[in-house]
Amino acid sequence: MSSIASPRPYPDPTRRRLLSALAVAAAAVPLTASCGRALGGGAERTGTLRYQGWTGQVILPELAADLGYLGEVKLEWIGNTISGPQDVQSAATGQVAFGGAFNGASVKLQESGAPLTSVIGYYGTDRKTYNGFFVLDGSPIRGPRDLIGKKVGMNTLGGHAQAVLDLYLRRNGVAPADVRKVEALAVPPVSLEQALRQGQIDVAALSGIFQDKALAAGGVRAVFSDYDFLGPFTAGSYVFRDDFIERNPDTVRAFTAGVARAIEWTRTAPRAEVIARQTRILTARGRNENADALKYWKSLGVAGRGGLMSDREFSVWSRWLKDVGQIREVGVPPRDLYTNEFNPYANGGVPR
C-alpha cells in the first residue's frame, strides 16, 4: 500500500473535462432544498444531507449520527439504494447529497465527466473482512479456469465484486475471450447464499455479514478473495458533487470528520458493543428489517486511519477500466478523484 497522499486542497471543479450528458442534465435540474440550490439559483448552505440507506445494514453516516459525531449536520433518509453505482449516480444527479460506492464505479463516473469528488473511504478489505468468492463444498471449482462458463452471483454488476473477479481471472492468465464466458449475475446480497445453496448460481461473491452468516451455516468454501491478491486496501468511498462542496464546505467537513471518528470508534470499541449499537439503530428506525445478520459483523476493512485515502486505491481501478475497455484512456489523475482535505486525521491530525 502506498503512503497516504493528501492531494491539493479540494480539487477545483474546473479540472473536469466537459461534463457528460448525464452531468449536464443533472446540473439543469434544481436540487432539492435539503441539498442546497443549484449555483444558478444563488448560494445556499445546508446542514441537512439527503441520502439512501441499505436494507438490513447500518451505514457509517447513520452510526456517526447516532454516536453524536455529526454535530449539527442532520441526515434525511429518502429510501434504500439497490447498489453502490446507483447510489453515486444519484449523488451525481443531485437526488441525494452524498453517495457511497466501490471506487472503480466512482472513477468510471468521474472519467465520464461527472463532477464528483471522494471525501472519505468507508469500506475495504483486511484479514477479517474481505470479498470472497464461495462455492458449495462439493463443487469442482478450484481455480480460475474452473470459472469459465459458470454463473457467479454478486450484489451488483459494474461494482467491486465484478471488478475483482475480472482482475483475478486476467492476472491468472485467463484469455479475454474466456473471461467473457464467466457469467456475472446481479443477486440481492440477502439472497446470494440461498441462490448458491439452491444451485441457481455456481459461485457467490460474499462479503461482510452475509459471508460470515454463510460460513456459520457451513457447507461452503472460498475459491479466492480480493485480500488474497490485493492485500489490505480501502475499496469504497463517499462522494459529493463538486458544486455541493463549494456551497457547503463546513457541512462536508463536519460529515467527513464525523464519519472518520465513527470508523475509529469501530476499531477501538468492543465488537459486542459495535454490534449492539448497530442492532439498536436498525431496530429503532422502524424500516421493517431483520437485524439477525448484524451479529456477524467483524470490521469495516478500511485501510487508512479515519478513512484516509491513497492514490493506489483509485489508480488500480482506473487502469482496470482502461484494460477492459470501459474507458478509452485514464484521463483524470488520482489526485483529482479524491481529497483528504476534509478529514481531521490528514497529516497526523486528530478530531477536535
JSON list of N, CA, C and O in Angstrom, two decimals, residues 70-102:
[
{"chain": "A", "resi": 70, "resn": "LEU", "atom": "N", "xyz": [-21.78, 13.87, 14.24]},
{"chain": "A", "resi": 70, "resn": "LEU", "atom": "CA", "xyz": [-22.05, 14.75, 13.11]},
{"chain": "A", "resi": 70, "resn": "LEU", "atom": "C", "xyz": [-22.37, 16.18, 13.54]},
{"chain": "A", "resi": 70, "resn": "LEU", "atom": "O", "xyz": [-22.58, 17.05, 12.69]},
{"chain": "A", "resi": 71, "resn": "GLY", "atom": "N", "xyz": [-22.41, 16.43, 14.83]},
{"chain": "A", "resi": 71, "resn": "GLY", "atom": "CA", "xyz": [-22.69, 17.78, 15.30]},
{"chain": "A", "resi": 71, "resn": "GLY", "atom": "C", "xyz": [-24.06, 18.25, 14.87]},
{"chain": "A", "resi": 71, "resn": "GLY", "atom": "O", "xyz": [-25.07, 17.57, 15.09]},
{"chain": "A", "resi": 72, "resn": "GLU", "atom": "N", "xyz": [-24.12, 19.41, 14.21]},
{"chain": "A", "resi": 72, "resn": "GLU", "atom": "CA", "xyz": [-25.40, 19.96, 13.80]},
{"chain": "A", "resi": 72, "resn": "GLU", "atom": "C", "xyz": [-25.87, 19.44, 12.44]},
{"chain": "A", "resi": 72, "resn": "GLU", "atom": "O", "xyz": [-26.96, 19.77, 11.99]},
{"chain": "A", "resi": 73, "resn": "VAL", "atom": "N", "xyz": [-25.05, 18.64, 11.79]},
{"chain": "A", "resi": 73, "resn": "VAL", "atom": "CA", "xyz": [-25.45, 18.08, 10.49]},
{"chain": "A", "resi": 73, "resn": "VAL", "atom": "C", "xyz": [-26.52, 17.01, 10.71]},
{"chain": "A", "resi": 73, "resn": "VAL", "atom": "O", "xyz": [-26.37, 16.13, 11.54]},
{"chain": "A", "resi": 74, "resn": "LYS", "atom": "N", "xyz": [-27.59, 17.10, 9.95]},
{"chain": "A", "resi": 74, "resn": "LYS", "atom": "CA", "xyz": [-28.70, 16.15, 10.05]},
{"chain": "A", "resi": 74, "resn": "LYS", "atom": "C", "xyz": [-28.77, 15.28, 8.80]},
{"chain": "A", "resi": 74, "resn": "LYS", "atom": "O", "xyz": [-28.43, 15.72, 7.70]},
{"chain": "A", "resi": 75, "resn": "LEU", "atom": "N", "xyz": [-29.20, 14.05, 8.96]},
{"chain": "A", "resi": 75, "resn": "LEU", "atom": "CA", "xyz": [-29.39, 13.14, 7.84]},
{"chain": "A", "resi": 75, "resn": "LEU", "atom": "C", "xyz": [-30.87, 12.97, 7.55]},
{"chain": "A", "resi": 75, "resn": "LEU", "atom": "O", "xyz": [-31.68, 12.86, 8.46]},
{"chain": "A", "resi": 76, "resn": "GLU", "atom": "N", "xyz": [-31.22, 12.95, 6.27]},
{"chain": "A", "resi": 76, "resn": "GLU", "atom": "CA", "xyz": [-32.60, 12.74, 5.85]},
{"chain": "A", "resi": 76, "resn": "GLU", "atom": "C", "xyz": [-32.65, 11.53, 4.92]},
{"chain": "A", "resi": 76, "resn": "GLU", "atom": "O", "xyz": [-32.23, 11.61, 3.76]},
{"chain": "A", "resi": 77, "resn": "TRP", "atom": "N", "xyz": [-33.15, 10.42, 5.44]},
{"chain": "A", "resi": 77, "resn": "TRP", "atom": "CA", "xyz": [-33.24, 9.19, 4.66]},
{"chain": "A", "resi": 77, "resn": "TRP", "atom": "C", "xyz": [-34.38, 9.30, 3.67]},
{"chain": "A", "resi": 77, "resn": "TRP", "atom": "O", "xyz": [-35.50, 9.62, 4.03]},
{"chain": "A", "resi": 78, "resn": "ILE", "atom": "N", "xyz": [-34.10, 9.01, 2.37]},
{"chain": "A", "resi": 78, "resn": "ILE", "atom": "CA", "xyz": [-35.16, 9.11, 1.36]},
{"chain": "A", "resi": 78, "resn": "ILE", "atom": "C", "xyz": [-35.53, 7.74, 0.79]},
{"chain": "A", "resi": 78, "resn": "ILE", "atom": "O", "xyz": [-36.37, 7.65, -0.09]},
{"chain": "A", "resi": 79, "resn": "GLY", "atom": "N", "xyz": [-34.89, 6.68, 1.29]},
{"chain": "A", "resi": 79, "resn": "GLY", "atom": "CA", "xyz": [-35.15, 5.34, 0.78]},
{"chain": "A", "resi": 79, "resn": "GLY", "atom": "C", "xyz": [-33.86, 4.55, 0.72]},
{"chain": "A", "resi": 79, "resn": "GLY", "atom": "O", "xyz": [-32.80, 5.05, 1.11]},
{"chain": "A", "resi": 80, "resn": "ASN", "atom": "N", "xyz": [-33.93, 3.33, 0.23]},
{"chain": "A", "resi": 80, "resn": "ASN", "atom": "CA", "xyz": [-32.76, 2.48, 0.15]},
{"chain": "A", "resi": 80, "resn": "ASN", "atom": "C", "xyz": [-32.25, 2.37, -1.28]},
{"chain": "A", "resi": 80, "resn": "ASN", "atom": "O", "xyz": [-33.03, 2.36, -2.23]},
{"chain": "A", "resi": 81, "resn": "THR", "atom": "N", "xyz": [-30.95, 2.25, -1.41]},
{"chain": "A", "resi": 81, "resn": "THR", "atom": "CA", "xyz": [-30.33, 2.08, -2.72]},
{"chain": "A", "resi": 81, "resn": "THR", "atom": "C", "xyz": [-30.31, 0.59, -3.07]},
{"chain": "A", "resi": 81, "resn": "THR", "atom": "O", "xyz": [-30.42, -0.28, -2.20]},
{"chain": "A", "resi": 82, "resn": "ILE", "atom": "N", "xyz": [-30.14, 0.31, -4.36]},
{"chain": "A", "resi": 82, "resn": "ILE", "atom": "CA", "xyz": [-30.05, -1.07, -4.81]},
{"chain": "A", "resi": 82, "resn": "ILE", "atom": "C", "xyz": [-28.60, -1.48, -5.08]},
{"chain": "A", "resi": 82, "resn": "ILE", "atom": "O", "xyz": [-28.29, -2.65, -5.23]},
{"chain": "A", "resi": 83, "resn": "SER", "atom": "N", "xyz": [-27.70, -0.47, -5.16]},
{"chain": "A", "resi": 83, "resn": "SER", "atom": "CA", "xyz": [-26.29, -0.77, -5.42]},
{"chain": "A", "resi": 83, "resn": "SER", "atom": "C", "xyz": [-25.45, 0.48, -5.21]},
{"chain": "A", "resi": 83, "resn": "SER", "atom": "O", "xyz": [-25.96, 1.60, -5.24]},
{"chain": "A", "resi": 84, "resn": "GLY", "atom": "N", "xyz": [-24.15, 0.27, -5.06]},
{"chain": "A", "resi": 84, "resn": "GLY", "atom": "CA", "xyz": [-23.23, 1.39, -4.95]},
{"chain": "A", "resi": 84, "resn": "GLY", "atom": "C", "xyz": [-23.23, 2.26, -6.19]},
{"chain": "A", "resi": 84, "resn": "GLY", "atom": "O", "xyz": [-23.34, 3.50, -6.09]},
{"chain": "A", "resi": 85, "resn": "PRO", "atom": "N", "xyz": [-23.09, 1.68, -7.41]},
{"chain": "A", "resi": 85, "resn": "PRO", "atom": "CA", "xyz": [-23.12, 2.51, -8.61]},
{"chain": "A", "resi": 85, "resn": "PRO", "atom": "C", "xyz": [-24.39, 3.36, -8.71]},
{"chain": "A", "resi": 85, "resn": "PRO", "atom": "O", "xyz": [-24.34, 4.52, -9.12]},
{"chain": "A", "resi": 86, "resn": "GLN", "atom": "N", "xyz": [-25.53, 2.79, -8.32]},
{"chain": "A", "resi": 86, "resn": "GLN", "atom": "CA", "xyz": [-26.77, 3.56, -8.35]},
{"chain": "A", "resi": 86, "resn": "GLN", "atom": "C", "xyz": [-26.72, 4.70, -7.34]},
{"chain": "A", "resi": 86, "resn": "GLN", "atom": "O", "xyz": [-27.20, 5.80, -7.60]},
{"chain": "A", "resi": 87, "resn": "ASP", "atom": "N", "xyz": [-26.09, 4.45, -6.19]},
{"chain": "A", "resi": 87, "resn": "ASP", "atom": "CA", "xyz": [-26.03, 5.45, -5.13]},
{"chain": "A", "resi": 87, "resn": "ASP", "atom": "C", "xyz": [-25.19, 6.66, -5.56]},
{"chain": "A", "resi": 87, "resn": "ASP", "atom": "O", "xyz": [-25.59, 7.80, -5.38]},
{"chain": "A", "resi": 88, "resn": "VAL", "atom": "N", "xyz": [-24.02, 6.41, -6.15]},
{"chain": "A", "resi": 88, "resn": "VAL", "atom": "CA", "xyz": [-23.18, 7.55, -6.56]},
{"chain": "A", "resi": 88, "resn": "VAL", "atom": "C", "xyz": [-23.77, 8.25, -7.77]},
{"chain": "A", "resi": 88, "resn": "VAL", "atom": "O", "xyz": [-23.58, 9.46, -7.95]},
{"chain": "A", "resi": 89, "resn": "GLN", "atom": "N", "xyz": [-24.51, 7.51, -8.61]},
{"chain": "A", "resi": 89, "resn": "GLN", "atom": "CA", "xyz": [-25.18, 8.18, -9.72]},
{"chain": "A", "resi": 89, "resn": "GLN", "atom": "C", "xyz": [-26.27, 9.11, -9.20]},
{"chain": "A", "resi": 89, "resn": "GLN", "atom": "O", "xyz": [-26.49, 10.20, -9.74]},
{"chain": "A", "resi": 90, "resn": "SER", "atom": "N", "xyz": [-26.93, 8.70, -8.12]},
{"chain": "A", "resi": 90, "resn": "SER", "atom": "CA", "xyz": [-27.93, 9.57, -7.50]},
{"chain": "A", "resi": 90, "resn": "SER", "atom": "C", "xyz": [-27.29, 10.83, -6.94]},
{"chain": "A", "resi": 90, "resn": "SER", "atom": "O", "xyz": [-27.88, 11.91, -6.97]},
{"chain": "A", "resi": 91, "resn": "ALA", "atom": "N", "xyz": [-26.06, 10.70, -6.43]},
{"chain": "A", "resi": 91, "resn": "ALA", "atom": "CA", "xyz": [-25.33, 11.88, -5.96]},
{"chain": "A", "resi": 91, "resn": "ALA", "atom": "C", "xyz": [-24.96, 12.76, -7.13]},
{"chain": "A", "resi": 91, "resn": "ALA", "atom": "O", "xyz": [-25.05, 14.00, -7.06]},
{"chain": "A", "resi": 92, "resn": "ALA", "atom": "N", "xyz": [-24.55, 12.15, -8.25]},
{"chain": "A", "resi": 92, "resn": "ALA", "atom": "CA", "xyz": [-24.16, 12.93, -9.43]},
{"chain": "A", "resi": 92, "resn": "ALA", "atom": "C", "xyz": [-25.33, 13.73, -9.99]},
{"chain": "A", "resi": 92, "resn": "ALA", "atom": "O", "xyz": [-25.15, 14.84, -10.48]},
{"chain": "A", "resi": 93, "resn": "THR", "atom": "N", "xyz": [-26.53, 13.17, -9.90]},
{"chain": "A", "resi": 93, "resn": "THR", "atom": "CA", "xyz": [-27.70, 13.85, -10.44]},
{"chain": "A", "resi": 93, "resn": "THR", "atom": "C", "xyz": [-28.40, 14.74, -9.42]},
{"chain": "A", "resi": 93, "resn": "THR", "atom": "O", "xyz": [-29.41, 15.35, -9.72]},
{"chain": "A", "resi": 94, "resn": "GLY", "atom": "N", "xyz": [-27.87, 14.81, -8.20]},
{"chain": "A", "resi": 94, "resn": "GLY", "atom": "CA", "xyz": [-28.42, 15.71, -7.20]},
{"chain": "A", "resi": 94, "resn": "GLY", "atom": "C", "xyz": [-29.63, 15.19, -6.47]},
{"chain": "A", "resi": 94, "resn": "GLY", "atom": "O", "xyz": [-30.27, 15.94, -5.72]},
{"chain": "A", "resi": 95, "resn": "GLN", "atom": "N", "xyz": [-29.97, 13.91, -6.65]},
{"chain": "A", "resi": 95, "resn": "GLN", "atom": "CA", "xyz": [-31.11, 13.36, -5.92]},
{"chain": "A", "resi": 95, "resn": "GLN", "atom": "C", "xyz": [-30.79, 13.19, -4.44]},
{"chain": "A", "resi": 95, "resn": "GLN", "atom": "O", "xyz": [-31.69, 13.20, -3.60]},
{"chain": "A", "resi": 96, "resn": "VAL", "atom": "N", "xyz": [-29.52, 12.97, -4.15]},
{"chain": "A", "resi": 96, "resn": "VAL", "atom": "CA", "xyz": [-29.04, 12.89, -2.76]},
{"chain": "A", "resi": 96, "resn": "VAL", "atom": "C", "xyz": [-27.80, 13.74, -2.64]},
{"chain": "A", "resi": 96, "resn": "VAL", "atom": "O", "xyz": [-27.16, 14.09, -3.65]},
{"chain": "A", "resi": 97, "resn": "ALA", "atom": "N", "xyz": [-27.43, 14.09, -1.41]},
{"chain": "A", "resi": 97, "resn": "ALA", "atom": "CA", "xyz": [-26.26, 14.92, -1.20]},
{"chain": "A", "resi": 97, "resn": "ALA", "atom": "C", "xyz": [-24.97, 14.13, -1.34]},
{"chain": "A", "resi": 97, "resn": "ALA", "atom": "O", "xyz": [-23.97, 14.63, -1.85]},
{"chain": "A", "resi": 98, "resn": "PHE", "atom": "N", "xyz": [-24.97, 12.89, -0.86]},
{"chain": "A", "resi": 98, "resn": "PHE", "atom": "CA", "xyz": [-23.77, 12.06, -0.96]},
{"chain": "A", "resi": 98, "resn": "PHE", "atom": "C", "xyz": [-24.17, 10.64, -1.32]},
{"chain": "A", "resi": 98, "resn": "PHE", "atom": "O", "xyz": [-25.30, 10.21, -1.11]},
{"chain": "A", "resi": 99, "resn": "GLY", "atom": "N", "xyz": [-23.22, 9.92, -1.88]},
{"chain": "A", "resi": 99, "resn": "GLY", "atom": "CA", "xyz": [-23.43, 8.52, -2.20]},
{"chain": "A", "resi": 99, "resn": "GLY", "atom": "C", "xyz": [-22.16, 7.75, -1.93]},
{"chain": "A", "resi": 99, "resn": "GLY", "atom": "O", "xyz": [-21.07, 8.32, -1.89]},
{"chain": "A", "resi": 100, "resn": "GLY", "atom": "N", "xyz": [-22.31, 6.44, -1.75]},
{"chain": "A", "resi": 100, "resn": "GLY", "atom": "CA", "xyz": [-21.14, 5.62, -1.47]},
{"chain": "A", "resi": 100, "resn": "GLY", "atom": "C", "xyz": [-21.07, 4.43, -2.41]},
{"chain": "A", "resi": 100, "resn": "GLY", "atom": "O", "xyz": [-22.09, 3.80, -2.69]},
{"chain": "A", "resi": 101, "resn": "ALA", "atom": "N", "xyz": [-19.87, 4.13, -2.90]},
{"chain": "A", "resi": 101, "resn": "ALA", "atom": "CA", "xyz": [-19.72, 3.00, -3.82]},
{"chain": "A", "resi": 101, "resn": "ALA", "atom": "C", "xyz": [-18.27, 2.56, -3.89]},
{"chain": "A", "resi": 101, "resn": "ALA", "atom": "O", "xyz": [-17.36, 3.26, -3.43]},
{"chain": "A", "resi": 102, "resn": "PHE", "atom": "N", "xyz": [-18.08, 1.40, -4.49]},
{"chain": "A", "resi": 102, "resn": "PHE", "atom": "CA", "xyz": [-16.78, 0.90, -4.88]},
{"chain": "A", "resi": 102, "resn": "PHE", "atom": "C", "xyz": [-16.06, 2.00, -5.67]},
{"chain": "A", "resi": 102, "resn": "PHE", "atom": "O", "xyz": [-16.64, 2.65, -6.52]}
]
